[in-house]
GROMACS .gro file of C-alpha atoms in nm:
model
  423
    1MET     CA    1  10.215   9.625  11.865
    2SER     CA    2  10.190  10.019  12.035
    3SER     CA    3  10.376  10.280  11.837
    4SER     CA    4  10.628  10.285  12.133
    5ASP     CA    5  10.719   9.928  12.091
    6LYS     CA    6  10.777   9.916  11.726
    7ASN     CA    7  11.178   9.952  11.782
    8GLY     CA    8  11.219   9.737  12.056
    9GLY     CA    9  11.075  10.011  12.336
   10GLY     CA   10  11.234  10.301  12.222
   11ALA     CA   11  11.046  10.615  12.042
   12ALA     CA   12  10.923  10.497  11.716
   13THR     CA   13  11.081  10.619  11.398
   14ARG     CA   14  10.865  10.830  11.249
   15VAL     CA   15  10.765  10.791  10.856
   16VAL     CA   16  10.665  11.074  10.682
   17VAL     CA   17  10.572  11.120  10.277
   18THR     CA   18  10.789  11.349  10.080
   19GLY     CA   19  10.672  11.257   9.719
   20MET     CA   20  10.357  11.152   9.556
   21GLY     CA   21  10.271  11.052   9.191
   22VAL     CA   22   9.944  10.940   9.029
   23VAL     CA   23   9.826  10.825   8.697
   24SER     CA   24   9.454  10.766   8.676
   25PRO     CA   25   9.127  10.779   8.462
   26ILE     CA   26   9.050  11.132   8.610
   27GLY     CA   27   9.412  11.270   8.600
   28LYS     CA   28   9.753  11.187   8.501
   29ASP     CA   29   9.944  11.405   8.789
   30VAL     CA   30   9.838  11.468   9.157
   31ALA     CA   31   9.694  11.800   9.079
   32THR     CA   32   9.483  11.720   8.827
   33PHE     CA   33   9.371  11.416   8.994
   34TRP     CA   34   9.296  11.623   9.305
   35GLN     CA   35   9.072  11.881   9.114
   36ALA     CA   36   8.890  11.623   8.933
   37LEU     CA   37   8.800  11.434   9.270
   38LEU     CA   38   8.664  11.761   9.406
   39ALA     CA   39   8.473  11.821   9.116
   40GLY     CA   40   8.303  11.500   9.139
   41LYS     CA   41   8.437  11.414   8.764
   42SER     CA   42   8.368  11.059   8.637
   43GLY     CA   43   8.638  10.890   8.447
   44ILE     CA   44   8.401  10.596   8.341
   45GLY     CA   45   8.341  10.573   7.942
   46PRO     CA   46   8.301  10.314   7.662
   47ILE     CA   47   8.602  10.096   7.622
   48THR     CA   48   8.798  10.195   7.315
   49ARG     CA   49   9.104   9.971   7.355
   50PHE     CA   50   8.938   9.655   7.178
   51ASP     CA   51   8.580   9.566   7.053
   52ALA     CA   52   8.376   9.492   7.375
   53GLU     CA   53   8.053   9.431   7.177
   54LYS     CA   54   7.990   9.091   7.283
   55PHE     CA   55   8.093   9.150   7.670
   56SER     CA   56   7.831   9.184   7.937
   57THR     CA   57   7.990   9.488   8.082
   58ARG     CA   58   8.136   9.763   7.787
   59PHE     CA   59   8.289  10.021   7.990
   60ALA     CA   60   8.592  10.107   8.212
   61GLY     CA   61   8.813  10.351   8.367
   62GLU     CA   62   9.064  10.404   8.070
   63ILE     CA   63   9.333  10.636   8.087
   64LYS     CA   64   9.329  10.862   7.805
   65GLY     CA   65   9.613  11.057   7.648
   66PHE     CA   66   9.876  10.894   7.841
   67GLU     CA   67  10.238  10.968   7.722
   68PRO     CA   68  10.496  10.721   7.836
   69GLU     CA   69  10.751  10.913   7.627
   70LEU     CA   70  10.752  11.181   7.927
   71TYR     CA   71  10.904  10.925   8.143
   72MET     CA   72  11.064  10.651   7.938
   73GLU     CA   73  11.292  10.616   7.624
   74ARG     CA   74  11.114  10.471   7.329
   75LYS     CA   75  11.304  10.144   7.359
   76GLU     CA   76  11.211  10.116   7.722
   77ILE     CA   77  10.816  10.157   7.575
   78LYS     CA   78  10.833   9.901   7.345
   79HIS     CA   79  10.957   9.665   7.562
   80SER     CA   80  10.740   9.737   7.876
   81ASP     CA   81  10.376   9.635   7.941
   82ARG     CA   82  10.135   9.928   8.017
   83PHE     CA   83  10.126   9.845   8.413
   84VAL     CA   84  10.494   9.906   8.399
   85GLN     CA   85  10.451  10.256   8.210
   86TYR     CA   86  10.205  10.377   8.455
   87ALA     CA   87  10.437  10.272   8.761
   88MET     CA   88  10.730  10.464   8.600
   89ALA     CA   89  10.520  10.780   8.523
   90ALA     CA   90  10.362  10.791   8.880
   91ALA     CA   91  10.712  10.688   9.072
   92ARG     CA   92  10.901  10.961   8.849
   93GLN     CA   93  10.626  11.202   8.958
   94ALA     CA   94  10.700  11.110   9.333
   95VAL     CA   95  11.064  11.084   9.314
   96ALA     CA   96  11.109  11.427   9.132
   97GLN     CA   97  10.885  11.611   9.409
   98SER     CA   98  11.092  11.430   9.685
   99GLY     CA   99  11.415  11.531   9.531
  100LEU     CA  100  11.545  11.178   9.610
  101ASP     CA  101  11.873  11.102   9.412
  102PRO     CA  102  12.093  10.792   9.423
  103ALA     CA  103  12.405  11.029   9.355
  104ARG     CA  104  12.368  11.230   9.678
  105LEU     CA  105  12.271  10.919   9.936
  106ASP     CA  106  12.352  10.578   9.964
  107PRO     CA  107  12.138  10.371   9.691
  108TYR     CA  108  12.145  10.082   9.915
  109ARG     CA  109  11.938  10.271  10.154
  110VAL     CA  110  11.635  10.339   9.926
  111ALA     CA  111  11.378  10.045   9.867
  112LEU     CA  112  11.167   9.994   9.609
  113VAL     CA  113  10.815   9.800   9.697
  114VAL     CA  114  10.560   9.830   9.411
  115GLY     CA  115  10.299   9.585   9.339
  116SER     CA  116  10.059   9.468   9.112
  117GLY     CA  117   9.757   9.234   9.143
  118ILE     CA  118   9.773   9.109   8.792
  119GLY     CA  119  10.068   9.210   8.611
  120GLY     CA  120  10.136   9.238   8.216
  121ILE     CA  121   9.819   9.057   8.116
  122GLU     CA  122   9.768   9.277   7.810
  123THR     CA  123  10.138   9.127   7.734
  124PHE     CA  124  10.030   8.767   7.804
  125GLU     CA  125   9.716   8.790   7.578
  126ASN     CA  126   9.915   8.934   7.303
  127GLN     CA  127  10.200   8.689   7.301
  128HIS     CA  128   9.958   8.399   7.354
  129ARG     CA  129   9.778   8.509   7.034
  130ALA     CA  130  10.115   8.504   6.845
  131LEU     CA  131  10.168   8.141   6.976
  132LEU     CA  132   9.834   8.042   6.854
  133GLU     CA  133   9.840   8.208   6.531
  134LYS     CA  134  10.231   8.203   6.425
  135GLY     CA  135  10.382   7.921   6.626
  136PRO     CA  136  10.635   7.959   6.912
  137GLY     CA  137  10.912   8.106   6.711
  138ARG     CA  138  10.709   8.449   6.713
  139VAL     CA  139  10.670   8.485   7.106
  140SER     CA  140  10.871   8.763   7.165
  141PRO     CA  141  11.161   8.730   7.399
  142PHE     CA  142  11.086   9.003   7.608
  143PHE     CA  143  10.719   8.824   7.685
  144ILE     CA  144  10.845   8.694   8.008
  145PRO     CA  145  11.024   9.022   8.140
  146MET     CA  146  10.732   9.210   8.021
  147MET     CA  147  10.462   9.020   8.194
  148ILE     CA  148  10.609   8.934   8.539
  149SER     CA  149  10.441   9.147   8.805
  150ASN     CA  150  10.788   9.237   8.968
  151MET     CA  151  10.904   9.392   8.659
  152ALA     CA  152  10.754   9.755   8.784
  153ALA     CA  153  10.980   9.740   9.104
  154GLY     CA  154  11.260   9.615   8.875
  155ALA     CA  155  11.247   9.860   8.602
  156LEU     CA  156  11.229  10.156   8.850
  157SER     CA  157  11.514  10.034   9.006
  158ILE     CA  158  11.720   9.998   8.687
  159LYS     CA  159  11.589  10.365   8.552
  160MET     CA  160  11.663  10.541   8.883
  161GLY     CA  161  11.955  10.356   9.040
  162PHE     CA  162  11.850  10.276   9.361
  163LYS     CA  163  11.978   9.957   9.504
  164GLY     CA  164  11.825   9.868   9.822
  165PRO     CA  165  11.565   9.594   9.879
  166SER     CA  166  11.319   9.561   9.592
  167PHE     CA  167  10.985   9.349   9.576
  168THR     CA  168  10.654   9.333   9.475
  169PRO     CA  169  10.362   9.223   9.685
  170VAL     CA  170  10.044   9.079   9.524
  171SER     CA  171   9.735   9.061   9.723
  172ALA     CA  172   9.465   9.123   9.461
  173CYS     CA  173   9.293   9.472   9.570
  174SER     CA  174   9.508   9.519   9.882
  175THR     CA  175   9.831   9.516   9.684
  176GLY     CA  176   9.920   9.875   9.676
  177ALA     CA  177   9.826   9.946  10.050
  178HIS     CA  178  10.040   9.634  10.149
  179ALA     CA  179  10.348   9.782   9.946
  180ILE     CA  180  10.286  10.104  10.132
  181GLY     CA  181  10.268   9.932  10.485
  182GLU     CA  182  10.564   9.719  10.422
  183GLY     CA  183  10.784   9.996  10.325
  184MET     CA  184  10.715  10.178  10.629
  185ARG     CA  185  10.781   9.872  10.836
  186MET     CA  186  11.138   9.844  10.676
  187ILE     CA  187  11.200  10.243  10.775
  188GLN     CA  188  11.087  10.149  11.112
  189ARG     CA  189  11.315   9.856  11.142
  190GLY     CA  190  11.607  10.049  11.029
  191VAL     CA  191  11.663   9.858  10.697
  192VAL     CA  192  11.603  10.154  10.485
  193ASP     CA  193  11.625  10.532  10.520
  194ALA     CA  194  11.359  10.560  10.233
  195CYS     CA  195  11.113  10.374  10.009
  196ILE     CA  196  10.945  10.427   9.688
  197ALA     CA  197  10.609  10.232   9.728
  198GLY     CA  198  10.271  10.180   9.584
  199GLY     CA  199  10.064  10.010   9.318
  200THR     CA  200  10.005   9.984   8.965
  201GLU     CA  201   9.743   9.786   8.728
  202ALA     CA  202   9.677   9.779   8.334
  203PRO     CA  203   9.366   9.506   8.372
  204ILE     CA  204   9.130   9.651   8.068
  205THR     CA  205   9.208   9.358   7.846
  206PRO     CA  206   8.959   9.117   7.704
  207SER     CA  207   9.036   8.837   7.910
  208SER     CA  208   9.000   9.050   8.234
  209LEU     CA  209   8.684   9.175   8.142
  210ALA     CA  210   8.548   8.828   8.057
  211GLY     CA  211   8.663   8.686   8.380
  212PHE     CA  212   8.519   8.947   8.592
  213GLY     CA  213   8.184   8.935   8.378
  214SER     CA  214   8.151   8.565   8.426
  215MET     CA  215   8.197   8.629   8.799
  216LYS     CA  216   7.898   8.869   8.765
  217ALA     CA  217   8.122   9.101   8.985
  218MET     CA  218   8.111   9.408   8.756
  219SER     CA  219   7.817   9.659   8.669
  220THR     CA  220   7.632   9.610   8.347
  221ARG     CA  221   7.515   9.964   8.333
  222ASN     CA  222   7.603  10.004   7.968
  223ASP     CA  223   7.328  10.267   7.905
  224ASP     CA  224   7.433  10.473   8.193
  225PHE     CA  225   7.796  10.415   8.244
  226GLU     CA  226   7.879  10.749   8.426
  227HIS     CA  227   7.659  10.628   8.700
  228ALA     CA  228   7.747  10.275   8.709
  229SER     CA  229   7.978  10.295   9.008
  230ARG     CA  230   7.771  10.380   9.266
  231PRO     CA  231   7.918  10.268   9.610
  232PHE     CA  232   7.675  10.239   9.907
  233ASP     CA  233   7.412  10.332   9.681
  234ALA     CA  234   7.098  10.103   9.697
  235GLY     CA  235   7.102  10.034   9.334
  236ARG     CA  236   7.464   9.934   9.313
  237ASP     CA  237   7.528   9.640   9.052
  238GLY     CA  238   7.869   9.559   9.067
  239PHE     CA  239   8.226   9.749   9.033
  240VAL     CA  240   8.361   9.933   8.742
  241MET     CA  241   8.728   9.829   8.632
  242GLY     CA  242   8.976  10.104   8.608
  243GLU     CA  243   9.351  10.152   8.550
  244GLY     CA  244   9.663  10.347   8.658
  245ALA     CA  245   9.932  10.385   8.924
  246GLY     CA  246   9.977  10.551   9.266
  247VAL     CA  247  10.344  10.568   9.420
  248VAL     CA  248  10.480  10.760   9.720
  249VAL     CA  249  10.806  10.799   9.849
  250LEU     CA  250  10.797  10.729  10.241
  251GLU     CA  251  11.127  10.841  10.453
  252SER     CA  252  11.220  10.845  10.839
  253LEU     CA  253  11.142  11.192  10.960
  254GLU     CA  254  11.516  11.218  11.043
  255HIS     CA  255  11.613  11.154  10.670
  256ALA     CA  256  11.369  11.378  10.539
  257ARG     CA  257  11.487  11.669  10.777
  258SER     CA  258  11.853  11.608  10.707
  259ARG     CA  259  11.775  11.662  10.335
  260GLY     CA  260  11.559  11.940  10.422
  261VAL     CA  261  11.271  11.873  10.178
  262PRO     CA  262  10.883  11.967  10.229
  263ILE     CA  263  10.691  11.672  10.427
  264LEU     CA  264  10.365  11.631  10.272
  265ALA     CA  265  10.193  11.396  10.527
  266GLU     CA  266  10.289  11.124  10.794
  267LEU     CA  267  10.218  10.780  10.785
  268ILE     CA  268  10.147  10.652  11.131
  269GLY     CA  269   9.949  10.346  11.116
  270TYR     CA  270   9.945  10.001  10.955
  271GLY     CA  271   9.713   9.714  10.983
  272THR     CA  272   9.670   9.384  10.793
  273THR     CA  273   9.466   9.078  10.826
  274THR     CA  274   9.322   8.781  10.646
  275ASP     CA  275   8.938   8.681  10.644
  276ALA     CA  276   9.016   8.281  10.621
  277TYR     CA  277   8.675   8.270  10.460
  278HIS     CA  278   8.607   8.250  10.108
  279MET     CA  279   8.816   8.308   9.752
  280THR     CA  280   8.642   8.599   9.652
  281ALA     CA  281   8.325   8.710   9.906
  282PRO     CA  282   8.421   8.917  10.228
  283ASP     CA  283   8.369   8.776  10.552
  284PRO     CA  284   7.985   8.875  10.652
  285GLU     CA  285   8.083   8.903  11.026
  286ALA     CA  286   8.372   9.177  10.896
  287SER     CA  287   8.569   9.054  11.206
  288ALA     CA  288   8.919   9.061  11.017
  289ALA     CA  289   8.850   9.373  10.835
  290ALA     CA  290   8.756   9.529  11.159
  291ARG     CA  291   9.084   9.383  11.320
  292ALA     CA  292   9.293   9.549  11.042
  293MET     CA  293   9.153   9.877  11.125
  294GLU     CA  294   9.182   9.816  11.500
  295LEU     CA  295   9.557   9.731  11.434
  296ALA     CA  296   9.611  10.052  11.212
  297ILE     CA  297   9.452  10.264  11.498
  298SER     CA  298   9.671  10.113  11.790
  299ASP     CA  299   9.971  10.140  11.574
  300SER     CA  300   9.910  10.503  11.534
  301GLY     CA  301   9.906  10.552  11.904
  302LEU     CA  302   9.592  10.783  11.868
  303PRO     CA  303   9.237  10.719  12.010
  304ALA     CA  304   8.992  10.612  11.744
  305SER     CA  305   8.812  10.927  11.779
  306SER     CA  306   9.102  11.136  11.645
  307PHE     CA  307   8.997  10.972  11.275
  308GLY     CA  308   8.780  11.216  11.104
  309TYR     CA  309   8.754  11.074  10.754
  310ILE     CA  310   8.788  10.705  10.592
  311ASN     CA  311   8.883  10.640  10.230
  312ALA     CA  312   8.660  10.338  10.223
  313HIS     CA  313   8.758  10.044   9.977
  314GLY     CA  314   8.368  10.097   9.850
  315THR     CA  315   8.375   9.889   9.529
  316SER     CA  316   8.015   9.913   9.467
  317THR     CA  317   7.955   9.545   9.496
  318LEU     CA  318   7.638   9.449   9.720
  319TYR     CA  319   7.853   9.251   9.975
  320ASN     CA  320   8.152   9.469   9.997
  321ASP     CA  321   7.976   9.783  10.080
  322ARG     CA  322   7.772   9.660  10.338
  323ILE     CA  323   8.026   9.446  10.505
  324GLU     CA  324   8.256   9.735  10.519
  325THR     CA  325   8.009   9.943  10.692
  326THR     CA  326   7.974   9.667  10.915
  327ALA     CA  327   8.337   9.662  11.011
  328ILE     CA  328   8.354  10.057  11.046
  329LYS     CA  329   8.076  10.043  11.317
  330LYS     CA  330   8.256   9.752  11.511
  331VAL     CA  331   8.566   9.954  11.535
  332LEU     CA  332   8.432  10.318  11.586
  333GLY     CA  333   8.102  10.222  11.773
  334GLY     CA  334   7.921  10.524  11.830
  335HIS     CA  335   8.173  10.756  11.691
  336ALA     CA  336   8.096  10.572  11.333
  337GLY     CA  337   7.814  10.819  11.258
  338LYS     CA  338   8.048  11.134  11.334
  339VAL     CA  339   8.319  11.029  11.060
  340ALA     CA  340   8.304  11.102  10.705
  341VAL     CA  341   8.331  10.798  10.483
  342SER     CA  342   8.377  10.814  10.106
  343SER     CA  343   8.455  10.579   9.793
  344THR     CA  344   8.644  10.766   9.549
  345LYS     CA  345   8.614  10.466   9.333
  346SER     CA  346   8.290  10.619   9.231
  347MET     CA  347   8.492  10.825   9.011
  348THR     CA  348   8.812  10.658   8.921
  349GLY     CA  349   8.672  10.278   8.899
  350HIS     CA  350   8.833  10.031   9.080
  351LEU     CA  351   9.215  10.015   9.009
  352LEU     CA  352   9.242   9.671   9.173
  353GLY     CA  353   9.617   9.647   9.282
  354ALA     CA  354   9.692  10.022   9.222
  355ALA     CA  355   9.393  10.121   9.433
  356GLY     CA  356   9.548  10.146   9.760
  357GLY     CA  357   9.844  10.311   9.629
  358VAL     CA  358   9.627  10.590   9.470
  359GLU     CA  359   9.378  10.600   9.771
  360PHE     CA  360   9.675  10.663   9.993
  361VAL     CA  361   9.765  10.965   9.807
  362ILE     CA  362   9.409  11.075   9.823
  363CYS     CA  363   9.427  11.063  10.191
  364ALA     CA  364   9.754  11.253  10.214
  365GLN     CA  365   9.570  11.512  10.022
  366VAL     CA  366   9.282  11.535  10.248
  367VAL     CA  367   9.474  11.612  10.566
  368ARG     CA  368   9.673  11.850  10.358
  369GLU     CA  369   9.390  12.061  10.176
  370LYS     CA  370   9.118  11.992  10.447
  371MET     CA  371   8.875  11.875  10.168
  372LEU     CA  372   8.689  11.557  10.138
  373PRO     CA  373   8.628  11.421   9.825
  374PRO     CA  374   8.260  11.284   9.739
  375THR     CA  375   8.109  10.972   9.687
  376ILE     CA  376   7.934  11.038   9.342
  377ASN     CA  377   7.633  10.860   9.195
  378TYR     CA  378   7.469  10.842   9.560
  379ALA     CA  379   7.107  10.843   9.488
  380THR     CA  380   6.919  10.594   9.693
  381PRO     CA  381   7.035  10.526  10.055
  382ASP     CA  382   7.084  10.128  10.166
  383PRO     CA  383   6.927  10.083  10.483
  384GLU     CA  384   7.220   9.872  10.567
  385CYS     CA  385   7.481  10.116  10.453
  386ASP     CA  386   7.384  10.416  10.683
  387LEU     CA  387   7.688  10.639  10.731
  388ASP     CA  388   7.792  10.969  10.625
  389TYR     CA  389   7.947  10.863  10.272
  390VAL     CA  390   7.998  11.250  10.173
  391PRO     CA  391   7.725  11.239   9.909
  392ASN     CA  392   7.791  11.370   9.556
  393GLN     CA  393   7.975  11.690   9.685
  394ALA     CA  394   8.314  11.751   9.787
  395ARG     CA  395   8.331  11.930  10.160
  396ALA     CA  396   8.543  12.126  10.356
  397ALA     CA  397   8.646  11.964  10.700
  398ASP     CA  398   8.972  12.007  10.897
  399VAL     CA  399   9.050  11.665  10.997
  400GLU     CA  400   9.386  11.571  11.136
  401ALA     CA  401   9.402  11.187  11.080
  402VAL     CA  402   9.234  10.950  10.832
  403LEU     CA  403   9.219  10.593  10.751
  404SER     CA  404   9.258  10.407  10.409
  405ASN     CA  405   9.088  10.071  10.369
  406SER     CA  406   9.185   9.805  10.111
  407MET     CA  407   9.033   9.448  10.070
  408GLY     CA  408   9.124   9.218   9.808
  409PHE     CA  409   9.003   8.861   9.697
  410GLY     CA  410   9.144   8.576   9.908
  411GLY     CA  411   9.033   8.771  10.200
  412HIS     CA  412   9.324   9.039  10.233
  413ASN     CA  413   9.252   9.319  10.445
  414VAL     CA  414   9.475   9.646  10.505
  415THR     CA  415   9.421   9.965  10.671
  416LEU     CA  416   9.669  10.244  10.649
  417ALA     CA  417   9.640  10.527  10.911
  418ILE     CA  418   9.771  10.886  10.785
  419ARG     CA  419   9.799  11.205  10.950
  420ARG     CA  420   9.872  11.599  10.908
  421TYR     CA  421  10.230  11.632  10.961
  422ARG     CA  422  10.347  11.810  11.277
  423GLU     CA  423  10.684  11.896  11.399
   0.00000   0.00000   0.00000
């Protein structure tokens, strides 16, 4: 579908970003997070939340010093899993920046699409332990509402008073990007004027660590954890788990203008496909991943040569990095070598369902600030990964349009296209 077709042949509804929020291992607000990215700061360290001595991987991107009481009442905190707390922090940052107020607009015209790949797994583990050790009578009545993945969107609606469509996509590591793309579509269809969208995840628990460890998906550089997440490097040995949330406020341009609020960036394209190949491995032909990129570019109405930066999914696994490189080459052809590509997971770790939301914020910052975050820990080039990965140092670059890739277990692919806002 071309950009002129989205609304039945008329001019497309433009969708803009008016608020952003981030909670991550390298910063608990957008400004701090962005400066850490440009400095090439690693947020990876030994796991402190539980004893990880017996695990094959004993490090992760934990959020240190998070203060949920800045965003929630004490009773709410007690009855909320960590993934909901992260979502609340990021969303309230974004809404505060945007100035959205349900008392000053139609609350039924604001949607909430906030996803989580795993949901309340910490709550699940704690309550399962209580069941086994103390019996069913000691399982909390809050167990189910604390655990279910849709509670991030539900809690935000309750806290903020927005009453439009509210739901939770779950597509593994593509979740946050799917949420933003679907929020865009609702605005374009005229269902809502604005959407609070993104992803949240709090997966650093014993069962998550054990499960991914048994899959041999994670790095085991326990003696060199700061350099363990090394996307596109020949010595990569797996991803590093992280946690956090990335949430944005999307609005139709008309609605944002009517409120007179600053516009941060414009969301101009959304493409999504499925590999139909394997539970966890990406398709080595990269055809569906490439197609998602092609769809986002087509949706944008811009030529492929307009895009000067790609925030890669870039997980630091053997297959993902090589296959994503293949997809980029398929789509961009000879232009691929001229495009900067970086993986910020080298600094944050992989935030799973939150990754797409956080990385969308990064892309909005790239077009606003004219700076490219680096891929740190890049030391040894891989002959099969031969693009410009912005190695180790941030770089000034006046790019107008960028892409953000997300790929998840189950074969889910999402690409979002973002442009610097122009009148």
